[in-house]
XYZ file of C-alpha atoms in Angstrom:
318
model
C -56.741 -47.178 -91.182
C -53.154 -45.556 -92.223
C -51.723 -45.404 -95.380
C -48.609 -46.718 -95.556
C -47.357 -43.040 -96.099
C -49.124 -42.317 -93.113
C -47.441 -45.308 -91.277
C -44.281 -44.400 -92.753
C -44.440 -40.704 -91.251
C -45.142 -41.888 -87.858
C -42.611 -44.538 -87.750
C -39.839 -41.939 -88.646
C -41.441 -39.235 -86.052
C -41.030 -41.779 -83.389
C -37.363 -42.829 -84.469
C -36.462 -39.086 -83.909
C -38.210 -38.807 -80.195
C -34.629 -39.866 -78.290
C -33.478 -36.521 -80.503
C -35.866 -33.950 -79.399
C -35.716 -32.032 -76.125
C -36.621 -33.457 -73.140
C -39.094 -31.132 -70.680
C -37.240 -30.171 -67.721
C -38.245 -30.511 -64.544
C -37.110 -28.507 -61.335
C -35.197 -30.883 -58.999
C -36.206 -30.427 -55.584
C -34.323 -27.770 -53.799
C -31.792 -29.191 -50.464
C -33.327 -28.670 -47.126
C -32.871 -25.552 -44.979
C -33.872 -27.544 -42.233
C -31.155 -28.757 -39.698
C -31.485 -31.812 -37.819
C -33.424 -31.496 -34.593
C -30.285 -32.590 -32.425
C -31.787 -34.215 -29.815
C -33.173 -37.771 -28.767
C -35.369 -38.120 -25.548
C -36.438 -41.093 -23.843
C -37.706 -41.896 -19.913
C -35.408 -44.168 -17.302
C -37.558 -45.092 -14.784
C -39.324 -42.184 -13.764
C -36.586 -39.240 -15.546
C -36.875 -37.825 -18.663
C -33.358 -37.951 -20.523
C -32.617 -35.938 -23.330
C -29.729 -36.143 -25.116
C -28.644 -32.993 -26.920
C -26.004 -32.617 -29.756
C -23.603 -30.291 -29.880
C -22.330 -31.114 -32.804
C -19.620 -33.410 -34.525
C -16.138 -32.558 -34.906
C -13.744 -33.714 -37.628
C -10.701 -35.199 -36.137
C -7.828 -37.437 -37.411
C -8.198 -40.272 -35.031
C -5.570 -42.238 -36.265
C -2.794 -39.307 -35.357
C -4.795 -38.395 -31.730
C -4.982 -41.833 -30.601
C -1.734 -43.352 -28.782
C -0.193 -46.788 -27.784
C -0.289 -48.698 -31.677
C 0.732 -47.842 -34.681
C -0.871 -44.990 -36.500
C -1.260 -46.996 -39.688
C -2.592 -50.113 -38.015
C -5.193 -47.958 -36.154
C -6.256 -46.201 -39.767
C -6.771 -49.858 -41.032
C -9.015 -50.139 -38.086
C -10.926 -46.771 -38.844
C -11.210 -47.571 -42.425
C -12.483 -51.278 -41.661
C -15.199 -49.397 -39.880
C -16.177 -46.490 -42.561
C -14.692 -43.839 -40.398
C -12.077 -42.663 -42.662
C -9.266 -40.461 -41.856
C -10.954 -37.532 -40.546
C -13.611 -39.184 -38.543
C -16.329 -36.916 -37.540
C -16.495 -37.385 -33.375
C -19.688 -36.654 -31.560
C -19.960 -34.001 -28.402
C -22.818 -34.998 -26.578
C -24.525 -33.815 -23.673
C -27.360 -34.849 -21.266
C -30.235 -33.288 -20.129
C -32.437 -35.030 -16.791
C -35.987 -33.762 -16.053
C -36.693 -35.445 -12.983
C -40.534 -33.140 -12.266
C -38.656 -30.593 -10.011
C -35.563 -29.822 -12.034
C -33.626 -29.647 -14.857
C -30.139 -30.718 -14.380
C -27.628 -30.368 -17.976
C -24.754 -32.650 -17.535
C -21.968 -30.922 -19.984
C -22.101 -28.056 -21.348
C -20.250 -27.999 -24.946
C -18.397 -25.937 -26.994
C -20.155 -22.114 -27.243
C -18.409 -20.267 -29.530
C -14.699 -22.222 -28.969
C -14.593 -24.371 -31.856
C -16.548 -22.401 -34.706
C -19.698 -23.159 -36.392
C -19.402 -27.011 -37.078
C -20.137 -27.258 -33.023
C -21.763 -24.741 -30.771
C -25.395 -26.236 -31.461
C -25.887 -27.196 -28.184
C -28.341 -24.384 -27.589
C -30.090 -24.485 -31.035
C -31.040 -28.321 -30.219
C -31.937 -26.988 -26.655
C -34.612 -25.123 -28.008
C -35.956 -27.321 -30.581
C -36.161 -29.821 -27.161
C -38.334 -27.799 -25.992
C -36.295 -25.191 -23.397
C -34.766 -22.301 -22.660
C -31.241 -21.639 -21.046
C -33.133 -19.530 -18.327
C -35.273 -23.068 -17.528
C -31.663 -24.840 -16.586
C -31.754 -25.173 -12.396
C -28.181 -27.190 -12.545
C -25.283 -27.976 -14.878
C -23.267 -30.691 -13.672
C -20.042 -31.096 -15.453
C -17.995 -34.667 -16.013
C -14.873 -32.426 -16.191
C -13.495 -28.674 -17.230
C -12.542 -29.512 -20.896
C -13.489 -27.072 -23.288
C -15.620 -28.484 -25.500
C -17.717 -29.667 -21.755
C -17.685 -25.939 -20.587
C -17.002 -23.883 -23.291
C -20.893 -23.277 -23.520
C -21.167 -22.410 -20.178
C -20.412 -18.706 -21.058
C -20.486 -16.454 -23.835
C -18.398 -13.235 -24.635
C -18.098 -13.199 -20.321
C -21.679 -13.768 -19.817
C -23.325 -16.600 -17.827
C -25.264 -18.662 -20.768
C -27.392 -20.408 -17.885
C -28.391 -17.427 -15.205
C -30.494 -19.563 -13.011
C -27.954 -22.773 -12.745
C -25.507 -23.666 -10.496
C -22.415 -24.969 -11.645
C -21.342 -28.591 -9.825
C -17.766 -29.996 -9.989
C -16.160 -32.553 -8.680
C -13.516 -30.136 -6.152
C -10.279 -32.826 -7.104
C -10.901 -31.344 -11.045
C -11.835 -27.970 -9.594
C -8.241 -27.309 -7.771
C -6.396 -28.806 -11.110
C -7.818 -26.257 -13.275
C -8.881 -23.304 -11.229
C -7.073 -23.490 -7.985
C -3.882 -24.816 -10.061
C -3.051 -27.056 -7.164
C 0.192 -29.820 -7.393
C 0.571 -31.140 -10.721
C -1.028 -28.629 -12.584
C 1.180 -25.317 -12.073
C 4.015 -26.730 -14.316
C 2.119 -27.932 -17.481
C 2.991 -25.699 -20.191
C 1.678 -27.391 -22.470
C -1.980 -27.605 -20.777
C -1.407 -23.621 -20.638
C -4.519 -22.873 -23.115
C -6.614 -25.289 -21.214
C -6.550 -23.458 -17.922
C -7.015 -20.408 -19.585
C -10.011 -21.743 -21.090
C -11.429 -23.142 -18.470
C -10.831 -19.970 -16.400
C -12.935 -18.040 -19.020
C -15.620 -20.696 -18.734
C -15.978 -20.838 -15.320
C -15.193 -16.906 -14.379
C -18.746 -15.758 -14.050
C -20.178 -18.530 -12.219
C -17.263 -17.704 -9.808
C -18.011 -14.256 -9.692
C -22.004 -15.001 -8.932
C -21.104 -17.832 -6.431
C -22.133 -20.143 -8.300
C -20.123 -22.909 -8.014
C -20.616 -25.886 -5.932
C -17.701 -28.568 -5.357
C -18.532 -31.679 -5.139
C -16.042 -34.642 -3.381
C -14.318 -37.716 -5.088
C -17.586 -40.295 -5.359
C -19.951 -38.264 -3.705
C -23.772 -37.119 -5.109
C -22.902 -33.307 -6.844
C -26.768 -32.939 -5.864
C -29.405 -35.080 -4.340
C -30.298 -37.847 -6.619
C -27.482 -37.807 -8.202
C -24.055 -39.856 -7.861
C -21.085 -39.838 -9.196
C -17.892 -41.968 -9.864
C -14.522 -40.741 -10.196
C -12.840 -42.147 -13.539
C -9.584 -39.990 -13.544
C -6.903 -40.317 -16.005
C -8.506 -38.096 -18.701
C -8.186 -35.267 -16.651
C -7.440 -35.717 -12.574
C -10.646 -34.582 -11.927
C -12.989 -37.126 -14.400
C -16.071 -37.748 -12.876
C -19.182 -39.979 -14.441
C -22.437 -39.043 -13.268
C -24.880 -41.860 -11.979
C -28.797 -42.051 -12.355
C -31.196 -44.851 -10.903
C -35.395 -44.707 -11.014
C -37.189 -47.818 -10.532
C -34.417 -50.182 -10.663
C -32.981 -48.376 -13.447
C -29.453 -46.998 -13.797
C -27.694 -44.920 -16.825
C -24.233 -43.768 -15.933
C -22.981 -40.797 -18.031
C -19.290 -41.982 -18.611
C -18.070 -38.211 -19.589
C -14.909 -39.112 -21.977
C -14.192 -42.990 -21.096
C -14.524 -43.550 -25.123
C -13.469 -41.170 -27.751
C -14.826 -41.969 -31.387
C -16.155 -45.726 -31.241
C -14.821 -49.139 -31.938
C -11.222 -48.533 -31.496
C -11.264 -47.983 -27.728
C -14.085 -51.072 -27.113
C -11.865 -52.726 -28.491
C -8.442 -51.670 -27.372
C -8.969 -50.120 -24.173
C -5.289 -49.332 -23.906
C -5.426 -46.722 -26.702
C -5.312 -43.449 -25.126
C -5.827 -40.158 -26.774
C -3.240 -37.354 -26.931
C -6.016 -34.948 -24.983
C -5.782 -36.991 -21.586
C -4.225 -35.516 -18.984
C -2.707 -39.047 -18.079
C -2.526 -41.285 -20.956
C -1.876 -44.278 -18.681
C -4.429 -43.474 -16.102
C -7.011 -43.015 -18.436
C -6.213 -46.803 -19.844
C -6.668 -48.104 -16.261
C -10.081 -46.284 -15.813
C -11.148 -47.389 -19.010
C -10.979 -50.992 -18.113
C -12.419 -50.771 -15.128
C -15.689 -48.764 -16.384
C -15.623 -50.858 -19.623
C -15.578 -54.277 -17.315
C -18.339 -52.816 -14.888
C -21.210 -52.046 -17.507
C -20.425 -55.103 -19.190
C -20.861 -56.969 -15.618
C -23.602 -54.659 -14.576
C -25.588 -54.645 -17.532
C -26.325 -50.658 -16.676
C -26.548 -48.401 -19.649
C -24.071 -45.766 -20.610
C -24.641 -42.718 -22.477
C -20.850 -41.084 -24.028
C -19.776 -37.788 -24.487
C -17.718 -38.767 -27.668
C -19.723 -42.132 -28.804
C -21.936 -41.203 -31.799
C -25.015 -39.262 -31.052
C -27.204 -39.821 -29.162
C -24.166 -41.599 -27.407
C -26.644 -44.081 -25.296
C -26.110 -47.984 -24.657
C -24.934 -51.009 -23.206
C -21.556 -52.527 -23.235
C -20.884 -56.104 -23.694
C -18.226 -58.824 -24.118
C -17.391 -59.871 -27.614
C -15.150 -61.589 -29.557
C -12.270 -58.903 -29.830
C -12.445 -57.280 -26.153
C -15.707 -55.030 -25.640
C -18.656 -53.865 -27.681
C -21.173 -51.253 -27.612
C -24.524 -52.206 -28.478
C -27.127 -48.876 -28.906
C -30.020 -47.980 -27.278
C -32.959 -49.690 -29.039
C -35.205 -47.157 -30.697
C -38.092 -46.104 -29.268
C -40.861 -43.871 -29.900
């Protein structure tokens, strides 16, 4: 037992503990390790994969037209998004046993680092740009084609390049409406670049207004965003996904005010008509949707809801 000199010592030992250093111990170092950028799941009998390109930060409030700037930011902010909201680019990949068909292409080099992971994701999915037999495009915006080609090169050797021929002659040929758009100027140069190569190799293959780019395959022209605008269509075993290209930019706003356009369409009031009819048809037709600009992986149904439209994602599965 103690003395009570004893007890004394320890008691004022302890009452200095708080004072003494503490051991320190490493914290664990961030992760290296990027995300994988990809999510893959069957329809029917297809293997989809959707593949991230990236995010991009963009002030949604200022891009977005038809309402008020600040009402729209209240929207954004009632919704987390902030004021630069970070917008997905998505694209799709369909392994159907015979081929592999990428629907978009994104960025490449065009917008820097923060995108241009389109081929990074690619591989961690499990393939190589040489493996792609097709690359069907909803329309020739840069951040759909810009990955088509780097520094003049063909990115995807082996694919040919399908495009609906009503976008093809407003960007390539420069047909009516297109020759005296000066402010659309960097666009067609752009998509010239992108394209170039693919022309060179005769590899392009024009498809017509609601017809299948290649065989099982359909397509729906939505123009407005650019004259061109084409969603893609797939059906196995009863069921259907239709890749809506850019019929949503961001998410919530447009669900639920389908006439807010975005400064990037080609027709601002065009776009709002095809936006209500492709919102109103997946919401009838119960098909799934997978967006180019709806956060990744971008896949899900639409539905009816109290303010106008919702978007209700894909239910996780392993």
């Amino acid at each position: 037992m103690p003395t009570r000199r004893q007890a004394l010592t320890l008691l004022a030992a302890s009452a200095m503990l708080p004072l003494a250093p503490r051991l320190a111990f490493p914290a664990a170092a961030f992760s290296k390790i990027a995300n994988s950028g990809f999510y893959r799941f069957k329809l029917g009998d297809l293997e989809i994969t959707a593949l991230s390109d990236g995010t991009m930060p963009l002030p949604l409030a200022k891009i977005y037209q038809n309402e008020a700037e600040g009402e729209l930011q209240k929207q954004l902010d009632a919704n987390f998004l902030g004021t630069e909201t970070h917008v997905s680019i998505n694209a799709f990949l369909i392994n159907d046993g015979k081929r592999l068909v990428l629907v978009d292409a994104g960025t490449g080099t065009l917008f820097g680092p923060i995108a241009g992971k389109l081929l990074s994701h690619l591989a961690n999915a499990g393939y190589r740009p040489s493996e792609i037999d097709a690359v069907v495009l909803t329309h020739i915006h840069a951040d759909h084609t810009g990955g088509l080609t780097i520094e003049g090169k063909r990115l995807y050797p082996e694919a040919d390049i399908y495009v609906a021929k009503r976008e093809y002659d407003f960007w390539i040929n420069r047909s009516t409406g297109s020759t005296s758009r000066p402010e659309l100027d960097k666009d067609f140069a752009t998509a010239k670049a992108a394209l170039a190569p693919y022309i060179s190799a005769d590899r392009i293959r024009l498809f017509e207004d609601n017809a299948p780019p290649l065989p099982g395959f359909g397509s729906i022209l939505r123009p407005g965003h650019t004259p061109g605008h084409s969603s893609i269509v797939l059906s196995s075993k009863g069921e259907n996904l239709v890749i809506w290209g850019d019929i949503i930019h961001g998410d919530y706003i447009q669900f639920d005010d389908p006439n807010v356009y975005v400064t990037f369409d080609v027709d601002g009031h065009e776009a709002v008509k095809t936006r209500a009819i492709a919102l109103e048809e997946a919401a009838q037709q119960k098909y799934l949707v997978a967006g180019a600009h709806i956060p990744f992986p971008g896949i899900g149904h639409v539905v009816r809801d109290e303010t106008m439209y919702g978007f209700i994602p894909l239910n996780y599965a392993e």
